[in-house]
Amino acid sequence: MKYTIGTRGSKLALAQAEFVRGRLSQAYPEDKFELQIIKTKGDRIVDKPLHEIGDKGVFVKEIEEKILSGEVQIGVHSMKDMPSRPASGLMFAKAWKREDPRDVLILREKERLEDLPEGAVIGTGSRRREYQIKHLRPDLRVVNIRGNVDTRLRKMEEEKLDGIVLAAAGLHRLSMQDKITQYLEPEEMIPAPAQGILALEIREGEEKLKAMLDALSHEETAAAALGERSFLQEMGASCHLPVGAVLRKEGEEMFCLRAMFGNESGSRQAYASVSGREPEELAREAAREIRSQLAGTVVLVGAGPGDPGLITVKGLQEIREADCIVYDRLAAPELLEEAKAGCEKIYVGKASSNHTMKQGEINRLLVQKSMEYEKTVRLKGGDVYVFGRGGEEGMFLRAHGVPFQVVPGISSCIAGPAYGGIPITHRGKALGFHVVTAHDRNDELADINFQAMADSKETCVFLMGLSKVGEIAGKLKEAGMAGSTQIAVISQATTPEQRTCVSDLDHIAEKVIREGLISPALIVVGEVVSLREELNFLENRPLSGKRYLVPKIGEKPTRLKKLLENQGASVDEVQVGVIEHVKPAFVLQNLKEGD
């Protein structure tokens, strides 16, 4: 059978692909293996650093497209250039024996790194190498250099650089070992994850081909690839951030994983060295150790129930100091206006059956952002823990070595009824209250003890239950609660759009449909609902239910907006201009000439 091997066209890529073809031809003489050269984005753009032209996929995407189409059966890449996960529909064969993973120095005149004079100039296209070489010698100047090995060697001579840093593996595969001046041990410079390992990529489902490739694998290298790439995945790192990892065998069954990670500017770096038997566990342990040194703080902040004025003083302070805000659908948009200039804002809102980002992805995002910023605020509607999954986020952060804090928020289960004119407790009517979420993870009615609610004289509050209001009323009646019991549904509580529907258990479902209430909404059941007529203050304001658009000059909120909101209106502002002080470009004589 004929197999086509896809490769880039550089000398090194061709040498790697030729090595793979040679081994396969020797192992499977009955089959035919041929090469196809494919040009990638990384090959076309050679005048910019890697972090400016894209992520690790810049050297592989075009090859992967041809594998998926069936035009190519095997893609040969340097595994260090590969993203931490293969593209959808593709998989990797087990790793073959790696080449020397170390980085090396090629110096123009000197023999050792320590021999270089102060201010010597070193060329590299890798931030990982740049930051580590400056960690060893802070006095050196590092400049960007891209291109194949020959190009870099020529640039070193033409630009009179004192030296360049390259991977030993590439020079070995090109039989250019004689160019190497000094090998840099992992204790001096930690290599890129999987440096020196070839990635053999094929389509998912190609089991026969995978078995052929796996038969030539190398156990120790496979373990190294697993551990090093697991660390890369744990850190969620892109080529914008310097990251290194190398796993080596220690004795019969033990491994040692050395790892490094830095921020984008290179001002902060952390190193870890861990030993154990399982490569993936070592990756997790190293990542935790790195984060314990570098991670900023994640603050879980309760944004309150909707009215931006109900944020706590401490919560507002955290928002103003945040470098990054990860916010929910129910957090008031006005709170984001309090963020400082340059703060990154990431929306992760979740509505019923419509999640911008799943909870597991949010957890990982918080860990990732903690490595980029000193302070990340996770802004959650209501309170952090009241049906907010803040506990899951805190536990995930702790398990990954990221420090976190909690700023509680005012929960809608208390504020919503209050803004609807309903006290959640009242002497003679309710001495306590039940608060439950009305739906489960499958969007079905939650497993609620309706009997306990029906038997008590306490207020019952159901959150996130608008679509289940009929079922809730029915279950309460089945448990013995009278059909005449008063019930209120409060939509968009504490906001200018708040609307409240009051009825009894027998008729609430049809009335909610008739009045067209929308989520988010909460449900209040009990005698306290009868106090609404006397205590309703929000929806009786002169401009309640009205919306206004206010044009403004400059960025600051207008006084008119505040006045309208105080009367109950919902106000949006649009900036139509800015006033700037401009120094006059005319003199007194010009004024005299005016009519």
Coordinates of C-alpha atoms in Angstrom, one line a residue:
M1 CA 0.0 0.0 0.0
K2 CA 1.2 3.6 -0.7
Y3 CA 1.4 6.1 2.1
T4 CA 2.0 9.8 1.6
I5 CA 4.0 11.7 4.3
G6 CA 3.3 15.4 4.6
T7 CA 6.2 17.7 5.7
R8 CA 7.3 21.3 5.5
G9 CA 10.0 22.1 3.0
S10 CA 12.9 23.3 5.2
K11 CA 16.1 21.3 5.4
L12 CA 15.3 20.2 8.9
A13 CA 11.7 19.2 8.2
L14 CA 12.8 17.2 5.1
A15 CA 15.5 15.5 7.2
Q16 CA 13.0 14.5 9.8
A17 CA 10.5 13.3 7.2
E18 CA 13.2 11.4 5.4
F19 CA 14.2 9.7 8.6
V20 CA 10.6 8.6 9.2
R21 CA 10.3 7.3 5.6
G22 CA 13.5 5.4 6.0
R23 CA 12.4 3.7 9.2
L24 CA 9.0 2.8 7.8
S25 CA 10.4 1.5 4.5
Q26 CA 12.8 -0.7 6.4
A27 CA 10.1 -2.0 8.8
Y28 CA 7.4 -2.5 6.1
P29 CA 9.2 -3.2 2.7
E30 CA 5.9 -4.4 1.1
D31 CA 4.5 -0.8 1.4
K32 CA 5.5 2.3 -0.4
F33 CA 6.2 5.6 1.4
E34 CA 6.6 9.0 -0.4
L35 CA 7.0 12.6 0.7
Q36 CA 4.8 15.6 -0.1
I37 CA 6.1 19.1 0.7
I38 CA 3.5 21.5 2.1
K39 CA 4.1 25.2 2.8
T40 CA 2.8 26.5 6.2
K41 CA 2.0 30.0 7.5
G42 CA 5.1 29.8 9.7
D43 CA 7.3 29.2 6.6
R44 CA 5.8 32.2 4.7
I45 CA 6.4 34.7 7.5
V46 CA 10.0 34.7 8.6
D47 CA 10.5 38.4 9.6
K48 CA 8.5 38.3 12.8
P49 CA 8.8 36.5 16.2
L50 CA 6.6 33.5 16.6
H51 CA 4.5 35.2 19.3
E52 CA 3.5 37.9 16.8
I53 CA 2.3 35.6 14.0
G54 CA 0.1 33.1 15.9
D55 CA 0.1 30.2 18.2
K56 CA 1.9 26.8 17.9
G57 CA -0.3 25.8 15.0
V58 CA 1.4 28.1 12.5
F59 CA 3.7 25.3 11.4
V60 CA 1.1 22.5 11.2
K61 CA -2.4 23.7 10.1
E62 CA -2.0 23.2 6.3
I63 CA -0.5 19.8 6.8
E64 CA -3.4 18.8 9.1
E65 CA -5.9 19.9 6.5
K66 CA -4.4 17.6 4.0
I67 CA -4.4 14.7 6.5
L68 CA -8.1 15.3 7.2
S69 CA -8.9 15.4 3.4
G70 CA -7.1 12.0 2.9
E71 CA -4.5 13.5 0.5
V72 CA -1.8 12.8 3.1
Q73 CA -1.8 9.9 5.5
I74 CA 1.0 10.8 7.9
G75 CA 2.1 14.3 9.0
V76 CA 5.6 14.6 10.4
H77 CA 6.2 17.6 12.8
S78 CA 8.5 18.7 15.5
M79 CA 6.3 17.9 18.6
K80 CA 7.4 21.1 20.3
D81 CA 5.6 23.0 17.5
M82 CA 2.3 21.2 18.2
P83 CA -0.6 22.6 20.3
S84 CA -1.2 20.7 23.5
R85 CA -4.1 18.8 21.9
P86 CA -4.3 17.4 18.3
A87 CA -6.9 19.0 16.0
S88 CA -10.4 17.6 15.9
G89 CA -10.4 14.3 13.8
L90 CA -6.7 13.7 14.2
M91 CA -4.5 11.8 16.7
F92 CA -0.8 11.1 17.4
A93 CA 1.0 7.8 17.2
K94 CA 3.2 6.9 20.1
A95 CA 6.5 8.8 20.2
W96 CA 9.6 7.3 18.6
K97 CA 13.0 7.7 20.3
R98 CA 13.8 11.4 20.8
E99 CA 16.9 13.2 19.7
D100 CA 19.0 15.2 22.2
P101 CA 16.4 17.6 23.9
R102 CA 18.9 20.2 25.0
D103 CA 19.4 23.7 23.7
V104 CA 22.8 24.7 22.5
L105 CA 24.9 27.8 22.0
I106 CA 26.7 28.6 18.8
L107 CA 29.1 31.4 19.5
R108 CA 31.0 33.4 16.9
E109 CA 34.2 33.9 18.8
K110 CA 34.0 32.7 22.5
E111 CA 33.9 29.1 23.8
R112 CA 31.5 29.4 26.8
L113 CA 28.5 31.5 27.8
E114 CA 30.5 32.9 30.8
D115 CA 33.2 34.0 28.4
L116 CA 31.0 36.5 26.6
P117 CA 31.7 40.2 27.4
E118 CA 29.1 42.3 29.2
G119 CA 26.4 43.5 26.8
A120 CA 27.1 40.7 24.2
V121 CA 24.3 40.1 21.7
I122 CA 22.5 36.7 21.4
G123 CA 19.9 35.9 18.7
T124 CA 16.9 33.7 19.2
G125 CA 13.2 33.6 18.1
S126 CA 12.0 32.0 21.3
R127 CA 10.9 33.9 24.4
R128 CA 11.6 30.8 26.5
R129 CA 15.2 30.9 25.4
E130 CA 15.4 34.7 25.7
Y131 CA 14.2 34.9 29.2
Q132 CA 16.2 31.9 30.4
I133 CA 19.4 33.2 28.8
K134 CA 18.9 36.5 30.5
H135 CA 18.2 34.7 33.8
L136 CA 21.7 33.2 33.5
R137 CA 23.3 36.4 32.2
P138 CA 21.1 39.5 32.9
D139 CA 23.7 41.7 31.2
L140 CA 23.3 40.1 27.7
R141 CA 21.2 41.7 25.0
V142 CA 18.8 39.4 23.1
V143 CA 17.6 40.1 19.6
N144 CA 14.9 38.3 17.5
I145 CA 16.2 36.0 14.8
R146 CA 14.1 33.7 12.6
G147 CA 14.7 31.3 9.7
N148 CA 16.2 27.9 9.1
V149 CA 19.5 26.9 10.6
D150 CA 21.6 28.1 7.6
T151 CA 19.7 31.4 7.6
R152 CA 20.4 32.0 11.3
L153 CA 24.1 31.1 11.0
R154 CA 24.4 33.5 8.1
K155 CA 22.6 36.3 10.1
M156 CA 24.9 35.7 13.0
E157 CA 27.9 36.5 10.8
E158 CA 26.3 39.3 8.8
E159 CA 24.9 41.1 11.9
K160 CA 28.0 40.3 14.0
L161 CA 26.0 38.7 16.7
D162 CA 28.0 37.1 19.5
G163 CA 26.0 34.0 19.3
I164 CA 22.6 32.2 18.7
V165 CA 20.7 29.6 20.6
L166 CA 19.3 26.6 18.7
A167 CA 18.0 23.1 19.5
A168 CA 20.6 20.3 19.6
A169 CA 18.1 17.9 18.0
G170 CA 17.9 19.9 14.7
L171 CA 21.7 20.2 14.4
H172 CA 22.1 16.5 15.0
R173 CA 19.5 15.6 12.4
L174 CA 21.3 17.8 9.9
S175 CA 24.7 16.3 10.8
M176 CA 25.9 19.8 11.9
Q177 CA 27.1 18.9 15.4
D178 CA 30.4 20.5 14.6
K179 CA 28.7 23.9 14.7
I180 CA 27.8 23.5 18.4
T181 CA 29.9 25.5 20.9
Q182 CA 28.2 24.6 24.1
Y183 CA 25.4 22.3 25.2
L184 CA 23.1 23.9 27.8
E185 CA 22.0 21.4 30.4
P186 CA 18.4 21.4 31.6
E187 CA 19.6 22.7 34.9
E188 CA 20.8 25.8 33.0
M189 CA 18.1 26.1 30.3
I190 CA 14.9 23.9 30.4
P191 CA 14.0 22.9 26.8
A192 CA 10.6 23.4 25.2
P193 CA 8.1 20.6 26.0
A194 CA 8.8 17.6 23.7
Q195 CA 11.8 19.2 22.1
G196 CA 13.7 16.6 20.0
I197 CA 10.6 14.4 19.7
L198 CA 8.8 13.9 16.3
A199 CA 5.0 14.0 16.2
L200 CA 3.5 11.5 13.8
E201 CA 0.0 12.7 13.1
I202 CA -2.7 10.6 11.4
R203 CA -6.5 10.6 11.0
E204 CA -8.7 9.2 13.8
G205 CA -9.8 5.7 13.0
E206 CA -6.7 4.7 11.0
E207 CA -6.0 1.8 13.4
K208 CA -3.9 -0.3 11.1
L209 CA -1.6 2.7 10.3
K210 CA -1.5 3.6 14.0
A211 CA -0.4 0.0 14.9
M212 CA 2.4 0.2 12.3
L213 CA 3.7 3.5 13.7
D214 CA 3.3 2.4 17.4
A215 CA 5.3 -0.7 16.8
L216 CA 8.4 1.5 16.3
S217 CA 7.8 3.6 19.4
H218 CA 10.2 4.1 22.3
E219 CA 8.7 3.7 25.8
E220 CA 10.9 6.3 27.7
T221 CA 10.3 8.9 25.0
A222 CA 6.5 8.2 25.0
A223 CA 6.5 8.8 28.8
A224 CA 8.5 12.0 28.3
A225 CA 6.1 13.3 25.6
L226 CA 3.1 12.5 27.9
G227 CA 4.6 14.3 30.9
E228 CA 5.9 17.3 29.1
R229 CA 2.9 17.9 27.0
S230 CA 0.6 17.3 30.0
F231 CA 2.4 20.1 31.7
L232 CA 1.9 22.4 28.7
Q233 CA -1.8 21.5 28.7
E234 CA -2.0 22.1 32.5
M235 CA -0.6 25.6 32.1
G236 CA -2.9 26.3 29.2
A237 CA 0.2 28.0 27.6
S238 CA 0.4 29.6 24.2
C239 CA 3.5 30.7 22.3
H240 CA 2.9 34.1 23.8
L241 CA 4.2 32.8 27.1
P242 CA 7.6 31.2 27.8
V243 CA 7.2 27.6 29.0
G244 CA 9.7 24.7 29.3
A245 CA 9.6 21.1 30.4
V246 CA 11.8 18.1 30.2
L247 CA 11.1 14.6 31.8
R248 CA 14.0 12.2 32.3
K249 CA 14.1 8.7 33.7
E250 CA 15.6 8.2 37.2
G251 CA 16.3 4.6 38.0
E252 CA 14.1 1.8 36.8
E253 CA 10.6 3.2 37.4
M254 CA 11.1 6.8 38.5
F255 CA 11.0 10.0 36.5
C256 CA 12.1 13.6 37.2
L257 CA 10.3 16.5 35.5
R258 CA 11.9 19.9 35.4
A259 CA 9.7 22.8 34.3
M260 CA 9.6 26.6 33.9
F261 CA 7.0 29.2 33.2
G262 CA 7.1 32.9 32.8
N263 CA 4.8 35.9 32.1
E264 CA 4.7 37.6 28.7
S265 CA 7.1 40.4 29.6
G266 CA 9.6 38.0 31.2
S267 CA 9.6 40.0 34.5
R268 CA 8.5 36.9 36.4
Q269 CA 9.6 33.3 36.1
A270 CA 9.1 30.2 38.2
Y271 CA 10.9 26.8 38.2
A272 CA 9.9 23.4 39.5
S273 CA 11.5 20.0 39.8
V274 CA 9.4 17.0 40.8
S275 CA 10.0 13.3 40.9
G276 CA 7.6 10.3 40.8
R277 CA 6.3 7.4 38.8
E278 CA 3.4 8.8 36.8
P279 CA 4.2 11.4 34.1
E280 CA 0.8 13.0 34.1
E281 CA 0.7 13.3 37.9
L282 CA 4.2 14.9 37.7
A283 CA 2.8 17.4 35.2
R284 CA 0.0 18.3 37.6
E285 CA 2.4 18.6 40.5
A286 CA 4.8 20.8 38.6
A287 CA 2.0 23.0 37.5
R288 CA 0.8 23.4 41.1
E289 CA 4.3 24.3 42.2
I290 CA 4.7 26.9 39.4
R291 CA 1.3 28.5 40.2
S292 CA 2.1 28.6 43.9
Q293 CA 5.1 30.9 42.9
L294 CA 3.6 32.9 40.2
A295 CA -0.2 32.9 40.3
G296 CA -2.1 36.2 41.0
T297 CA -5.1 36.2 43.2
V298 CA -8.6 35.3 41.9
V299 CA -11.4 37.1 43.8
L300 CA -14.9 35.6 43.7
V301 CA -17.2 38.7 43.9
G302 CA -20.9 38.6 44.4
A303 CA -22.3 41.3 42.1
G304 CA -25.7 41.5 43.9
P305 CA -29.1 40.9 42.3
G306 CA -29.1 43.4 39.5
D307 CA -29.2 46.9 40.8
P308 CA -25.6 48.1 40.5
G309 CA -26.0 50.1 43.7
L310 CA -26.4 46.9 45.6
I311 CA -22.7 45.8 45.1
T312 CA -20.8 45.8 48.4
V313 CA -18.2 48.5 49.1
K314 CA -15.5 45.8 49.1
G315 CA -16.8 44.2 45.9
L316 CA -16.7 47.6 44.1
Q317 CA -13.1 48.1 45.3
E318 CA -12.1 44.7 43.9
I319 CA -13.7 45.6 40.5
R320 CA -11.8 48.8 40.4
E321 CA -8.4 47.1 41.1
A322 CA -9.0 44.1 38.8
D323 CA -6.6 43.4 35.9
C324 CA -9.2 41.0 34.4
I325 CA -12.9 40.6 35.0
V326 CA -14.7 37.3 34.2
Y327 CA -18.4 38.2 34.4
D328 CA -21.8 36.5 34.3
R329 CA -25.0 37.4 32.5
L330 CA -26.7 38.6 35.7
A331 CA -23.9 41.0 36.8
A332 CA -25.0 44.6 36.2
P333 CA -23.2 46.0 33.1
E334 CA -22.7 49.4 34.9
L335 CA -20.3 47.6 37.2
L336 CA -17.9 47.0 34.3
E337 CA -17.7 50.7 33.8
E338 CA -15.9 50.9 37.1
A339 CA -13.0 48.9 35.9
K340 CA -9.7 50.6 35.3
A341 CA -8.3 51.3 31.8
G342 CA -6.8 48.3 30.2
C343 CA -8.7 45.7 32.3
E344 CA -9.6 42.6 30.2
K345 CA -13.3 41.8 30.4
I346 CA -14.5 38.3 29.5
Y347 CA -18.1 37.4 29.3
V348 CA -19.0 33.8 30.3
G349 CA -22.8 34.2 30.8
K350 CA -25.1 31.2 31.1
A351 CA -28.8 31.3 30.3
S352 CA -31.1 28.2 30.3
S353 CA -29.8 25.7 27.7
N354 CA -27.5 28.4 26.3
H355 CA -24.0 28.5 27.9
T356 CA -21.4 30.8 26.4
M357 CA -18.8 28.7 28.3
K358 CA -19.3 25.5 30.3
Q359 CA -18.4 25.5 34.0
G360 CA -15.3 23.4 33.5
E361 CA -14.1 25.8 30.9
I362 CA -14.7 28.8 33.2
N363 CA -12.7 27.0 36.0
R364 CA -9.8 26.5 33.6
L365 CA -10.0 30.1 32.4
L366 CA -9.7 31.4 35.9
V367 CA -6.5 29.4 36.5
Q368 CA -5.1 30.6 33.1
K369 CA -5.8 34.2 33.8
S370 CA -4.3 33.9 37.3
M371 CA -1.0 33.3 35.6
E372 CA -1.4 36.4 33.4
Y373 CA -2.6 38.9 36.0
E374 CA -2.0 40.0 39.6
K375 CA -5.7 40.2 40.3
T376 CA -8.6 38.5 38.4
V377 CA -12.2 39.2 39.5
R378 CA -14.8 36.5 38.9
L379 CA -18.0 38.6 39.0
K380 CA -21.0 36.5 39.7
G381 CA -24.7 37.6 39.9
G382 CA -26.2 37.6 43.4
D383 CA -24.0 35.9 46.0
V384 CA -20.9 33.9 45.2
Y385 CA -22.2 30.7 46.9
V386 CA -26.0 30.9 46.8
F387 CA -26.7 28.6 43.8
G388 CA -23.8 30.2 42.1
R389 CA -21.2 27.4 41.8
G390 CA -18.7 29.6 43.5
G391 CA -17.7 26.7 45.7
E392 CA -16.7 24.6 42.7
E393 CA -14.6 27.5 41.3
G394 CA -12.9 28.0 44.7
M395 CA -12.1 24.3 45.1
F396 CA -10.8 24.1 41.5
L397 CA -8.5 27.1 42.1
R398 CA -7.2 25.6 45.4
A399 CA -6.5 22.2 43.8
H400 CA -4.5 24.0 41.1
G401 CA -2.4 26.0 43.5
V402 CA -4.1 29.4 42.8
P403 CA -4.9 31.7 45.8
F404 CA -8.4 33.0 46.0
Q405 CA -10.7 35.2 48.1
V406 CA -14.4 35.6 48.4
V407 CA -16.5 38.8 48.6
P408 CA -20.1 37.8 49.4
G409 CA -22.9 39.5 47.5
I410 CA -26.5 40.4 48.3
S411 CA -28.6 37.5 47.2
S412 CA -31.8 38.0 45.1
C413 CA -33.6 35.6 47.4
I414 CA -33.7 38.5 50.0
A415 CA -33.3 41.6 47.8
G416 CA -35.8 40.5 45.1
P417 CA -38.8 40.2 47.4
A418 CA -37.8 43.4 49.2
Y419 CA -37.7 45.4 46.0
G420 CA -41.1 43.8 45.1
G421 CA -42.6 45.1 48.3
I422 CA -42.5 41.7 50.1
P423 CA -40.6 41.3 53.3
I424 CA -39.2 37.8 53.4
T425 CA -40.0 37.6 57.2
H426 CA -42.6 39.6 59.2
R427 CA -43.8 39.3 62.7
G428 CA -47.1 37.4 62.8
K429 CA -46.8 36.2 59.2
A430 CA -43.4 34.4 58.7
L431 CA -40.7 33.7 61.3
G432 CA -38.3 32.2 58.7
F433 CA -37.9 31.2 55.1
H434 CA -37.0 28.4 52.8
V435 CA -34.8 29.1 49.7
V436 CA -34.4 26.5 47.0
T437 CA -33.4 26.3 43.3
A438 CA -36.3 25.2 41.2
H439 CA -34.5 23.3 38.5
D440 CA -31.8 20.6 38.4
R441 CA -28.8 20.2 36.0
N442 CA -31.2 18.6 33.4
D443 CA -33.5 21.6 33.5
E444 CA -36.1 19.5 35.2
L445 CA -38.0 20.4 38.4
A446 CA -35.6 19.9 41.3
D447 CA -36.1 17.3 44.0
I448 CA -37.7 19.6 46.5
N449 CA -39.3 18.6 49.9
F450 CA -42.6 20.3 49.1
Q451 CA -44.2 18.6 52.1
A452 CA -41.9 20.4 54.5
M453 CA -42.7 23.7 52.8
A454 CA -46.5 23.1 52.9
D455 CA -46.4 22.1 56.6
S456 CA -44.5 25.2 57.7
K457 CA -45.7 28.7 58.2
E458 CA -42.5 30.1 56.7
T459 CA -42.0 32.0 53.4
C460 CA -41.0 29.8 50.5
V461 CA -38.6 31.3 47.8
F462 CA -37.9 29.5 44.5
L463 CA -35.0 30.8 42.4
M464 CA -34.7 30.1 38.6
G465 CA -38.2 28.6 38.4
L466 CA -40.2 30.8 36.0
S467 CA -40.8 27.9 33.5
K468 CA -41.7 25.7 36.4
V469 CA -44.2 28.0 38.2
G470 CA -47.2 25.8 37.3
E471 CA -45.5 22.6 38.5
I472 CA -44.4 24.3 41.7
A473 CA -47.9 25.5 42.5
G474 CA -49.3 22.1 41.8
K475 CA -46.7 20.3 44.0
L476 CA -47.4 22.7 46.9
K477 CA -51.2 22.0 46.6
E478 CA -50.6 18.2 46.4
A479 CA -48.6 18.6 49.7
G480 CA -51.6 20.2 51.4
M481 CA -51.1 24.0 50.8
A482 CA -54.4 25.7 50.1
G483 CA -55.0 26.8 46.5
S484 CA -55.9 30.3 47.8
T485 CA -52.3 30.8 49.2
Q486 CA -50.8 33.9 47.8
I487 CA -47.8 33.7 45.4
A488 CA -45.8 36.4 43.7
V489 CA -43.5 36.1 40.7
I490 CA -40.9 38.9 40.4
S491 CA -39.2 39.3 37.0
Q492 CA -35.8 41.0 36.7
A493 CA -35.8 41.9 40.3
T494 CA -34.1 45.1 41.5
T495 CA -33.7 46.5 38.0
P496 CA -35.7 49.2 36.3
E497 CA -37.4 46.5 34.2
Q498 CA -38.7 44.8 37.3
R499 CA -42.3 43.5 37.0
T500 CA -44.3 41.6 39.6
C501 CA -47.2 39.3 39.2
V502 CA -49.3 38.4 42.2
S503 CA -52.0 35.7 42.3
D504 CA -52.8 32.5 44.2
L505 CA -51.6 28.9 43.7
D506 CA -54.7 28.1 41.6
H507 CA -54.2 30.9 39.0
I508 CA -50.6 32.0 39.0
A509 CA -49.5 29.9 36.0
E510 CA -52.0 31.3 33.6
K511 CA -51.5 34.9 34.9
V512 CA -47.7 34.7 34.4
I513 CA -48.2 33.6 30.8
R514 CA -50.8 36.3 30.2
E515 CA -48.5 39.1 31.6
G516 CA -45.5 37.8 29.6
L517 CA -42.9 37.8 32.4
I518 CA -39.3 36.9 31.4
S519 CA -36.4 35.4 33.3
P520 CA -34.5 35.8 35.5
A521 CA -37.4 35.6 37.9
L522 CA -38.0 34.4 41.5
I523 CA -41.1 33.0 43.1
V524 CA -42.3 33.9 46.7
V525 CA -45.1 31.9 48.4
G526 CA -46.6 32.8 51.8
E527 CA -48.6 35.2 53.8
V528 CA -46.0 38.0 53.5
V529 CA -47.1 38.4 49.8
S530 CA -50.2 40.2 51.2
L531 CA -48.0 43.1 52.4
R532 CA -47.0 44.1 48.9
E533 CA -49.7 46.8 48.5
E534 CA -48.4 48.7 51.5
L535 CA -44.7 48.1 51.0
N536 CA -44.2 48.3 47.2
F537 CA -41.9 51.3 46.5
L538 CA -40.0 50.4 43.4
E539 CA -42.8 49.9 40.8
N540 CA -44.8 52.9 42.0
R541 CA -42.2 55.5 40.9
P542 CA -43.3 58.0 38.2
L543 CA -41.1 56.6 35.4
S544 CA -41.2 52.9 36.3
G545 CA -41.3 50.7 33.1
K546 CA -40.1 53.6 30.8
R547 CA -36.9 53.5 28.8
Y548 CA -34.8 56.5 27.7
L549 CA -31.8 57.0 25.5
V550 CA -29.5 59.9 26.5
P551 CA -26.8 61.2 24.3
K552 CA -23.8 62.5 26.2
I553 CA -20.5 64.4 25.7
G554 CA -17.5 62.6 27.2
E555 CA -17.2 59.3 29.0
K556 CA -18.7 60.0 32.4
P557 CA -22.4 59.2 33.2
T558 CA -24.6 62.3 33.0
R559 CA -26.6 63.9 35.8
L560 CA -29.7 63.4 33.7
K561 CA -29.3 59.7 33.7
K562 CA -29.2 59.7 37.5
L563 CA -32.2 61.9 37.8
L564 CA -34.2 59.6 35.4
E565 CA -33.1 56.4 37.2
N566 CA -34.2 57.9 40.5
Q567 CA -37.7 58.2 39.1
G568 CA -37.7 54.5 38.1
A569 CA -36.6 54.8 34.4
S570 CA -34.3 52.5 32.5
V571 CA -31.6 54.6 30.9
D572 CA -29.0 53.9 28.2
E573 CA -26.4 56.4 27.3
V574 CA -24.5 56.9 24.0
Q575 CA -21.4 59.0 23.8
V576 CA -21.7 61.4 20.8
G577 CA -18.7 63.5 21.3
V578 CA -15.9 64.7 23.6
I579 CA -14.7 68.1 24.7
E580 CA -11.0 68.8 24.5
H581 CA -9.0 71.8 25.4
V582 CA -7.0 72.8 22.3
K583 CA -4.3 75.5 22.5
P584 CA -5.2 78.4 20.1
A585 CA -3.3 78.5 16.8
F586 CA -4.1 82.2 16.4
V587 CA -2.8 85.5 17.9
L588 CA -4.5 88.7 19.1
Q589 CA -4.2 90.2 15.6
N590 CA -6.4 87.4 14.2
L591 CA -9.2 88.4 16.7
K592 CA -9.0 92.0 15.6
E593 CA -9.5 91.0 12.0
G594 CA -12.8 89.1 12.8
D595 CA -16.1 90.7 12.0

